[in-house]
C-alpha positions as a Markdown table, in Angstrom:
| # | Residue | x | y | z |
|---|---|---|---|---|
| 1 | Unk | 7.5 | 6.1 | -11.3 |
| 2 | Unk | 4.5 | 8.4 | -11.6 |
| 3 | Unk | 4.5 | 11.5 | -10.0 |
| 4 | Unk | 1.8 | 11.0 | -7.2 |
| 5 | Unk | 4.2 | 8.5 | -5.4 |
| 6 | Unk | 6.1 | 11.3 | -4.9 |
| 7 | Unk | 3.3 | 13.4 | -3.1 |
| 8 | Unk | -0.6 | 12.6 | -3.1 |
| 9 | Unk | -1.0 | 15.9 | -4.2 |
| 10 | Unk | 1.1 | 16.2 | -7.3 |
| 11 | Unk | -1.5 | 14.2 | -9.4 |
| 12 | Unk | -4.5 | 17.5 | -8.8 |
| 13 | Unk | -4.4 | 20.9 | -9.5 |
| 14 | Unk | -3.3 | 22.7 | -5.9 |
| 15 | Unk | -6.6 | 25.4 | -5.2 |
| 16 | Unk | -3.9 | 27.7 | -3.4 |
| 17 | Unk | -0.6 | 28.8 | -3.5 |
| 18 | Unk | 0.4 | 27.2 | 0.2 |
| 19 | Unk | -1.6 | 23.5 | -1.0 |
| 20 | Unk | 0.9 | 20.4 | -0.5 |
| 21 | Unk | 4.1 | 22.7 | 0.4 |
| 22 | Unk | 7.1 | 21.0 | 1.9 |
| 23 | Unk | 9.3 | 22.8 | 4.7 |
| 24 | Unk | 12.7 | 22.3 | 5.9 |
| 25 | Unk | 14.3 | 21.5 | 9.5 |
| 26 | Unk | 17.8 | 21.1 | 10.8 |
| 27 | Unk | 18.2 | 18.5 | 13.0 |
| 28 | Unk | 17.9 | 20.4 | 16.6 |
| 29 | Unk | 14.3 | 21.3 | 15.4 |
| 30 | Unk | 12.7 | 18.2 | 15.6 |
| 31 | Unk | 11.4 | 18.9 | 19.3 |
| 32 | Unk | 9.9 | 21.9 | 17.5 |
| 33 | Unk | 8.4 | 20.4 | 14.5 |
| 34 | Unk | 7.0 | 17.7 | 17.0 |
| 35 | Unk | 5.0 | 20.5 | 19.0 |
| 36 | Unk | 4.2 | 22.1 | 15.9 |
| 37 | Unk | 2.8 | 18.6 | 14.2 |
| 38 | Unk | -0.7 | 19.6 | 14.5 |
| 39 | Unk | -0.9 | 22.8 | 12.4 |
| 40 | Unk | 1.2 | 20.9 | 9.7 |
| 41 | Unk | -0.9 | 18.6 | 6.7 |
| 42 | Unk | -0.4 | 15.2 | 7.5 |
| 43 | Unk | 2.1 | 13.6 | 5.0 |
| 44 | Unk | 3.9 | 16.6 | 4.4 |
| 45 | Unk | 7.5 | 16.2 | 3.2 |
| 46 | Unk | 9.8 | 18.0 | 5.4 |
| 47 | Unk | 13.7 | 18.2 | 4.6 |
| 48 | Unk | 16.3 | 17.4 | 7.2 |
| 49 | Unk | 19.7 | 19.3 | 6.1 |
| 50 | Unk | 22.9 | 17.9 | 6.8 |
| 51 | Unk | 25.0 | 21.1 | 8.4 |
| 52 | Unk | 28.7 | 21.2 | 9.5 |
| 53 | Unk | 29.2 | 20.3 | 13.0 |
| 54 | Unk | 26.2 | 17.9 | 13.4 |
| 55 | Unk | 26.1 | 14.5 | 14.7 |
| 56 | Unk | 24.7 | 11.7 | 12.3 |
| 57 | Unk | 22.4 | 9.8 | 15.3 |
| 58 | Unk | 20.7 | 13.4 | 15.4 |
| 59 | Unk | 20.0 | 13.9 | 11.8 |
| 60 | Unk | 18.4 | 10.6 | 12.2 |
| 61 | Unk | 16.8 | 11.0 | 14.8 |
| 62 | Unk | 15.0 | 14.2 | 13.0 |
| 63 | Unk | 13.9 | 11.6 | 10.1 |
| 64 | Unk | 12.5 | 9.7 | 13.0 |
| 65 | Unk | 10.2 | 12.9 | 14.3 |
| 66 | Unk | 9.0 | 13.7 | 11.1 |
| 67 | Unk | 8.1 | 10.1 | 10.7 |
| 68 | Unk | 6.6 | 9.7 | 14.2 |
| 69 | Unk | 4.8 | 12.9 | 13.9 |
| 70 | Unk | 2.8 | 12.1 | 10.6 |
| 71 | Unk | 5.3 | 13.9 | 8.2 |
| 72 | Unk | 7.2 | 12.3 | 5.2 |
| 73 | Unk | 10.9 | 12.7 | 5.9 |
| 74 | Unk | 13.3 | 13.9 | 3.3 |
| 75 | Unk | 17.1 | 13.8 | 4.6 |
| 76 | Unk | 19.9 | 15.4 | 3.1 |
| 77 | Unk | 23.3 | 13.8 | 1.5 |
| 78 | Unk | 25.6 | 16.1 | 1.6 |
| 79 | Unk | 28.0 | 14.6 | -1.5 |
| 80 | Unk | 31.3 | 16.7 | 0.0 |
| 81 | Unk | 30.8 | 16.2 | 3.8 |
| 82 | Unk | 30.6 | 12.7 | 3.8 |
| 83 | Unk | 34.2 | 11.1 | 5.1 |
| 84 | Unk | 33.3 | 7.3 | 3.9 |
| 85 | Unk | 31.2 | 5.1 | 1.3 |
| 86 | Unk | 30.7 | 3.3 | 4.7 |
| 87 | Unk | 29.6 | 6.8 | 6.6 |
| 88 | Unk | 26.9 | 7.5 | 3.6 |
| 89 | Unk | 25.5 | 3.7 | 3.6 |
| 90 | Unk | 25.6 | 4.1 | 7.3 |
| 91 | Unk | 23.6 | 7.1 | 7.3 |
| 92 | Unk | 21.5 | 5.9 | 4.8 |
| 93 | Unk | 20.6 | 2.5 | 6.3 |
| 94 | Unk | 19.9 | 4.1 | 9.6 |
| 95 | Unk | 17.0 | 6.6 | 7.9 |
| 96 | Unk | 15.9 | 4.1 | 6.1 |
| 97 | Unk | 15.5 | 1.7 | 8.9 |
| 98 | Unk | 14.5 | 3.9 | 11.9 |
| 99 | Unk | 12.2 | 6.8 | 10.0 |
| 100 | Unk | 11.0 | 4.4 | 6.8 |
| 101 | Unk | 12.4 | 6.9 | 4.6 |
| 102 | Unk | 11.7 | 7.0 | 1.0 |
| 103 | Unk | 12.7 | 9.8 | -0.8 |
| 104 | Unk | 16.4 | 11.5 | 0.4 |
| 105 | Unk | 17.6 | 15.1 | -1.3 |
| 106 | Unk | 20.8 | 15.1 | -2.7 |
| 107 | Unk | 23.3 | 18.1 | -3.2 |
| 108 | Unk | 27.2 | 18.6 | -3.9 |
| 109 | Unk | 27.7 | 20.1 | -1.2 |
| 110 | Unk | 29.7 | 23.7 | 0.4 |
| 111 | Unk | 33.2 | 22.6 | 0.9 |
| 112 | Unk | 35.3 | 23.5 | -2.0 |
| 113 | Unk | 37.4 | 19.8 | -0.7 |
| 114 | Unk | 35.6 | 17.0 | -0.5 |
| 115 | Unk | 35.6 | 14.7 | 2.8 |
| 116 | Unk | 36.0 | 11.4 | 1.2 |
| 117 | Unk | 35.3 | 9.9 | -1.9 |
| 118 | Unk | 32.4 | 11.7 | -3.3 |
| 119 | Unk | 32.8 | 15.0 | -5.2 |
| 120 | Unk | 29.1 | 15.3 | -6.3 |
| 121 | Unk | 25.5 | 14.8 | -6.2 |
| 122 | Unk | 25.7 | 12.1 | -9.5 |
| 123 | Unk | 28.6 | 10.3 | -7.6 |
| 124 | Unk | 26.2 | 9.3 | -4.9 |
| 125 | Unk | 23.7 | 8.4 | -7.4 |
| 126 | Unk | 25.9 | 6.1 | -9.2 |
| 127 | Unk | 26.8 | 4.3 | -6.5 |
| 128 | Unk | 23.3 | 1.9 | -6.7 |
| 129 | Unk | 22.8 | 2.5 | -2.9 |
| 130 | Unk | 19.4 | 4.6 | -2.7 |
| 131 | Unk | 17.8 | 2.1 | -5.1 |
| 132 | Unk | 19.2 | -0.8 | -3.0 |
| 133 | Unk | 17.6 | 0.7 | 0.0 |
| 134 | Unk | 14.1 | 0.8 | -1.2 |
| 135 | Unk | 14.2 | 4.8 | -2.0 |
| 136 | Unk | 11.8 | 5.7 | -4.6 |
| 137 | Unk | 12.1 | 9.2 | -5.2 |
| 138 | Unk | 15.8 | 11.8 | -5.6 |
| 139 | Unk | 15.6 | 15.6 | -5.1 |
| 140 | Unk | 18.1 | 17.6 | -7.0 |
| 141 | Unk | 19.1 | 21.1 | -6.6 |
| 142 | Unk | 17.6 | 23.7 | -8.8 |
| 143 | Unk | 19.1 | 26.7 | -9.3 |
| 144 | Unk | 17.0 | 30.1 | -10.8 |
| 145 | Unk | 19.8 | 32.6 | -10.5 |
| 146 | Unk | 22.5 | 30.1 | -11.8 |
| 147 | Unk | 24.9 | 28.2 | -10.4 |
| 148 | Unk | 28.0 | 30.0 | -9.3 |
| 149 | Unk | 30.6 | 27.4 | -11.2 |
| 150 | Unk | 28.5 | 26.4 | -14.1 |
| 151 | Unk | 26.9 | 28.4 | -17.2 |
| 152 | Unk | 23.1 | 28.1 | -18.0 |
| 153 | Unk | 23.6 | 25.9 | -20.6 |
| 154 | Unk | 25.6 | 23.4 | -18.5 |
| 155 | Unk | 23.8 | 23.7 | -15.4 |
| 156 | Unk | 20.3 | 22.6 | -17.3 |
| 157 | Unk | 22.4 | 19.4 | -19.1 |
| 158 | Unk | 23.7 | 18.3 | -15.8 |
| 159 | Unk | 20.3 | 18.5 | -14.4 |
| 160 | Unk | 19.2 | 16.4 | -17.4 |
| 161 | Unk | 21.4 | 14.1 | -16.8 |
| 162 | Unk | 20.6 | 13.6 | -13.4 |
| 163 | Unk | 16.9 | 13.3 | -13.9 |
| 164 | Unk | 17.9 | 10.8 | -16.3 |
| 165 | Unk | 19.8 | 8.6 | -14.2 |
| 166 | Unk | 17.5 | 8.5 | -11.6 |
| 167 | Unk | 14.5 | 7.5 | -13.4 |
| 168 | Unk | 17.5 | 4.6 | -15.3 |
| 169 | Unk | 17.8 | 3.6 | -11.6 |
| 170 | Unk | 13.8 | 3.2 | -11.0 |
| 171 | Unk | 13.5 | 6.3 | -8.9 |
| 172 | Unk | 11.4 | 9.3 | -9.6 |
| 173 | Unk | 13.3 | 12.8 | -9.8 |
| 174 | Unk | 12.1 | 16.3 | -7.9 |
| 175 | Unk | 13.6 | 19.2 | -8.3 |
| 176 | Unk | 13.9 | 21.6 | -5.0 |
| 177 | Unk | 15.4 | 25.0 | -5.6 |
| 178 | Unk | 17.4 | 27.3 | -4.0 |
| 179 | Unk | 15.3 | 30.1 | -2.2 |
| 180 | Unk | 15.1 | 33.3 | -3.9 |
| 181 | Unk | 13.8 | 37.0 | -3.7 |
| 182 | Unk | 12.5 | 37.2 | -7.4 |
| 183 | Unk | 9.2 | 35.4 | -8.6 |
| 184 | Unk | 10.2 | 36.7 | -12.0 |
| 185 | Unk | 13.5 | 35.3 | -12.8 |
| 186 | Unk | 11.9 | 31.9 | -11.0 |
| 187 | Unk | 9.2 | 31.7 | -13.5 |
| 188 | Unk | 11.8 | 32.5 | -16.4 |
| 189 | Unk | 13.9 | 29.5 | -15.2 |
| 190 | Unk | 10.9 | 27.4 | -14.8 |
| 191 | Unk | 9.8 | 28.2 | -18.7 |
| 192 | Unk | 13.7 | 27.7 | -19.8 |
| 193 | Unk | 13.9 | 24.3 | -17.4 |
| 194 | Unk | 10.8 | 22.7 | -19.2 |
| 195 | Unk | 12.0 | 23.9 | -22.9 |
| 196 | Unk | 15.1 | 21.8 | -21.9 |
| 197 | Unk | 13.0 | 18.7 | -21.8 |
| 198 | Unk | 13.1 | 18.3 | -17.9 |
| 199 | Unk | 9.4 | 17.7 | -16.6 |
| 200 | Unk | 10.2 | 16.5 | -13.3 |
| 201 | Unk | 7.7 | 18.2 | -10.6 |
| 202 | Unk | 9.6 | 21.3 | -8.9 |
| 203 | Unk | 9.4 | 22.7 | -5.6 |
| 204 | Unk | 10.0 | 26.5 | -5.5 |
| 205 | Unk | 12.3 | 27.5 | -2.7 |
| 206 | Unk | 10.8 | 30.0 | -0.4 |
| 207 | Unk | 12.3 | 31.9 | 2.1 |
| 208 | Unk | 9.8 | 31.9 | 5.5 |
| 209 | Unk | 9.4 | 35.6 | 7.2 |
| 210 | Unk | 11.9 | 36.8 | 9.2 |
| 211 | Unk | 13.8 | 39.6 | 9.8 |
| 212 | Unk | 15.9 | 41.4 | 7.0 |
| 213 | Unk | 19.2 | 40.8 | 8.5 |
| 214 | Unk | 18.2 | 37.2 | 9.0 |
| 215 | Unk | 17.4 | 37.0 | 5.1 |
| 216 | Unk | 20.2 | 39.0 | 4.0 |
| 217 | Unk | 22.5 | 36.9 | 6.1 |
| 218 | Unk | 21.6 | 33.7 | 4.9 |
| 219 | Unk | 21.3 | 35.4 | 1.2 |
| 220 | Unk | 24.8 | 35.9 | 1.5 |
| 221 | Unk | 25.7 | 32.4 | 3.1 |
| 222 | Unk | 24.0 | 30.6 | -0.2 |
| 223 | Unk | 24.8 | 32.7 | -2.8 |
| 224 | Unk | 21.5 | 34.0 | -3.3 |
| 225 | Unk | 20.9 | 37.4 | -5.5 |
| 226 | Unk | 19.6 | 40.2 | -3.6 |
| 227 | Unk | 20.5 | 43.5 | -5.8 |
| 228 | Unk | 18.5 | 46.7 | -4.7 |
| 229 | Unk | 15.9 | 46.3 | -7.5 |
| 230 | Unk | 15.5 | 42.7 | -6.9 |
| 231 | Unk | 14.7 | 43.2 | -3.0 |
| 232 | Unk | 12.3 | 46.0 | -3.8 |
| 233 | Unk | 10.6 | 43.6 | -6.2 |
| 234 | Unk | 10.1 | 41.5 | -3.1 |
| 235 | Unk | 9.3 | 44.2 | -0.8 |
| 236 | Unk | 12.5 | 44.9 | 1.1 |
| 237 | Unk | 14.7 | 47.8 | 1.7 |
| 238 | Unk | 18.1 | 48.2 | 2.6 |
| 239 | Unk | 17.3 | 51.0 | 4.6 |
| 240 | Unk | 15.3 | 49.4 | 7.3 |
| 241 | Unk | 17.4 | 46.2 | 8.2 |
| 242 | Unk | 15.6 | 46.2 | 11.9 |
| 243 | Unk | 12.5 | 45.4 | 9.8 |
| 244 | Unk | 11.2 | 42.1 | 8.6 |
| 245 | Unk | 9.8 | 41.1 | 6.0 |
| 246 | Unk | 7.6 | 37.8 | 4.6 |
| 247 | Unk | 7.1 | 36.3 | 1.1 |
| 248 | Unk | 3.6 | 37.6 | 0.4 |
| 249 | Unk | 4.1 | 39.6 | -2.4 |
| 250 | Unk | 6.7 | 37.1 | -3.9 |
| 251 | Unk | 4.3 | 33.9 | -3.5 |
| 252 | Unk | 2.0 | 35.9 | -5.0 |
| 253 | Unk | 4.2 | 36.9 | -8.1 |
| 254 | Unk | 4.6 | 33.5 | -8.9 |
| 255 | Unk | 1.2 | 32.0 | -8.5 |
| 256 | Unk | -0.3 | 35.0 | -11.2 |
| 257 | Unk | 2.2 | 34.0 | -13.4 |
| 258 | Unk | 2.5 | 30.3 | -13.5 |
| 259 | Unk | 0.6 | 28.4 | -16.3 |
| 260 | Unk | 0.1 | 24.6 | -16.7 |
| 261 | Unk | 3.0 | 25.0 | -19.5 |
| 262 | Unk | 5.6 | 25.6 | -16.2 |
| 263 | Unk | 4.5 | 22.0 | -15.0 |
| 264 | Unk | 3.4 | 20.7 | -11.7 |
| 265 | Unk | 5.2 | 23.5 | -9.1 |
| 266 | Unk | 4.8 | 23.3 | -5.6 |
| 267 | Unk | 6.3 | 25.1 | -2.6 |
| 268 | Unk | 9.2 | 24.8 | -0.5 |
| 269 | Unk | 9.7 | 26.9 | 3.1 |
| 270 | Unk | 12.8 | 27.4 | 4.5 |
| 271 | Unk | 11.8 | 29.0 | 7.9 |
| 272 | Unk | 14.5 | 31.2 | 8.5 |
| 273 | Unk | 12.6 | 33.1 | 11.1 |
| 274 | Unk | 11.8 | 29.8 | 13.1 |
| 275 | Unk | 9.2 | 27.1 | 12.5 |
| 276 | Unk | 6.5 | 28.9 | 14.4 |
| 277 | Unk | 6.3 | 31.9 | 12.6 |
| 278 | Unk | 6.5 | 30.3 | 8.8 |
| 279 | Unk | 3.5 | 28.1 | 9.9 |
| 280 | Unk | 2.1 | 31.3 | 11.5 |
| 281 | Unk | 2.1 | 33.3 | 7.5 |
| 282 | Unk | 1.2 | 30.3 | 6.0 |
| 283 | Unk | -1.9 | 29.7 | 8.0 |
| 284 | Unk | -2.6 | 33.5 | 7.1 |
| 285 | Unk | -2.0 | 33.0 | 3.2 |
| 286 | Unk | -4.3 | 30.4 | 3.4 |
| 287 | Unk | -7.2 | 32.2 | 4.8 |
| 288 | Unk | -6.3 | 35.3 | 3.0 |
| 289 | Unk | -6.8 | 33.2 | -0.1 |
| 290 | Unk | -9.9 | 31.3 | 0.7 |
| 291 | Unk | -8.3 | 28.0 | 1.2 |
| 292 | Unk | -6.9 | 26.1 | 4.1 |
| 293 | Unk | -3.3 | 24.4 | 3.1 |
């Protein structure tokens, strides 16, 4: 499946660093997003993540929003949280029917037990139902700083694998990382990920500005690295948690150093400091750059 299928964009060069990004929502943002639907691209893919404690009728109801509001919705399947082969169908067959989705993002999962029957992301995969549904593109989870229960070697051959079984199953692959605080190890992993033979278009994780307790506390929820020289690298300090911070200097980073070599590379907002204010710094990257996302 070629790339463009996955987003108009992928097939051209992006003239800034903000051009065809995708964002993320939980599912009690949707009123949000739908205000906000004007100052968003049209077509953009936003994520819908599948958290503890949610309802499934309101996760699709999200997909609906983003559909309704001119966006391309991506849902989550959480591997681990799911109870049933009949809860993940379910959920599957009610995105697909009531938001026309066509791409889903699929991960492990937190809880160290799964729910039901499914322990990981391939064991969804397997199961024949995404291509059954008429889904034509699978995001995996990328992971810069490693994965907390594989090795490097290991955690590029799964991904392999993966990408491989996806495209077996007629889907195309897309890789969406964790967020990070260092544009340098990102672009290492990037070089690494394509000298293992995986080519599938990446979206770069990116943590939206917010305030440096907000970012530490989800750094600390995902596992994310945030050492004293890595944060200073980024342009926090530990010494002024009551500020806040935004990616500037990290987007910037990693748009000097990327080459055609790393592939087609996009980005990926997580707005930890609310909707509002990522669209707020990327409206301001844009100009600041000389081109409007």
């Amino acid at each position: 499946m070629p790339v463009s299928q996955i987003h108009p964009n992928w097939s051209r060069p992006a003239h800034s660093a903000v051009d065809g990004y995708s964002i993320e929502i939980t599912a009690r943002e949707a009123d949000t997003l739908t205000a906000l639907a004007p100052r968003i691209p049209a077509a953009t893919p936003v994520a819908i993540a599948f958290l503890p404690g949610e309802r499934r009728d309101d996760r699709v109801r999200a997909a609906g929003a983003v559909r309704q509001s001119g966006f391309e919705p991506m849902p989550h399947f959480s591997a681990r949280r799911l109870d049933s082969a009949a809860e993940f169908e379910a959920y599957l067959a009610a995105v697909v029917a009531q938001a026309g989705v066509r791409r889903c993002f699929v991960v492990a999962g937190d809880p160290p037990t799964p729910a039901g029957p499914f322990t990981d992301s391939m064991a969804l995969i397997a199961t024949g139902a995404f291509e059954r549904a008429g889904i034509r593109a699978i995001g995996l989870g990328g992971h810069p700083e490693g994965h907390p229960n594989m090795s490097e070697v290991e955690c590029f051959a799964v991904l392999a694998a993966k990408c491989r079984e996806v495209e077996r199953r007629g889907m195309a692959p897309l890789i969406v990382t964790q967020f990070g605080f260092d544009a340098e190890a990102v672009v290492r992993w990037l070089a690494a990920l394509r000298a293992h033979g995986i080519h599938a278009p990446v979206r770069i994780g990116v943590p939206g500005p917010a305030g440096i307790r907000t970012l530490m506390r989800f750094a600390a929820l995902c596992g994310v690295g945030a050492s004293t020289a890595v944060l200073r690298k980024y342009g926090l300090s530990l010494g002024n948690l009551l500020g806040s911070a935004g990616p500037d200097r990290f987007v910037a980073t990693l748009t000097a150093a990327l080459t055609a070599a790393h592939g087609p590379v996009r980005l990926h907002f997580y707005p930890f400091g609310g909707l509002a204010r990522t669209l707020d710094w990327i409206d301001t990257y844009a100009r600041m750059t000389g081109q409007e996302p």
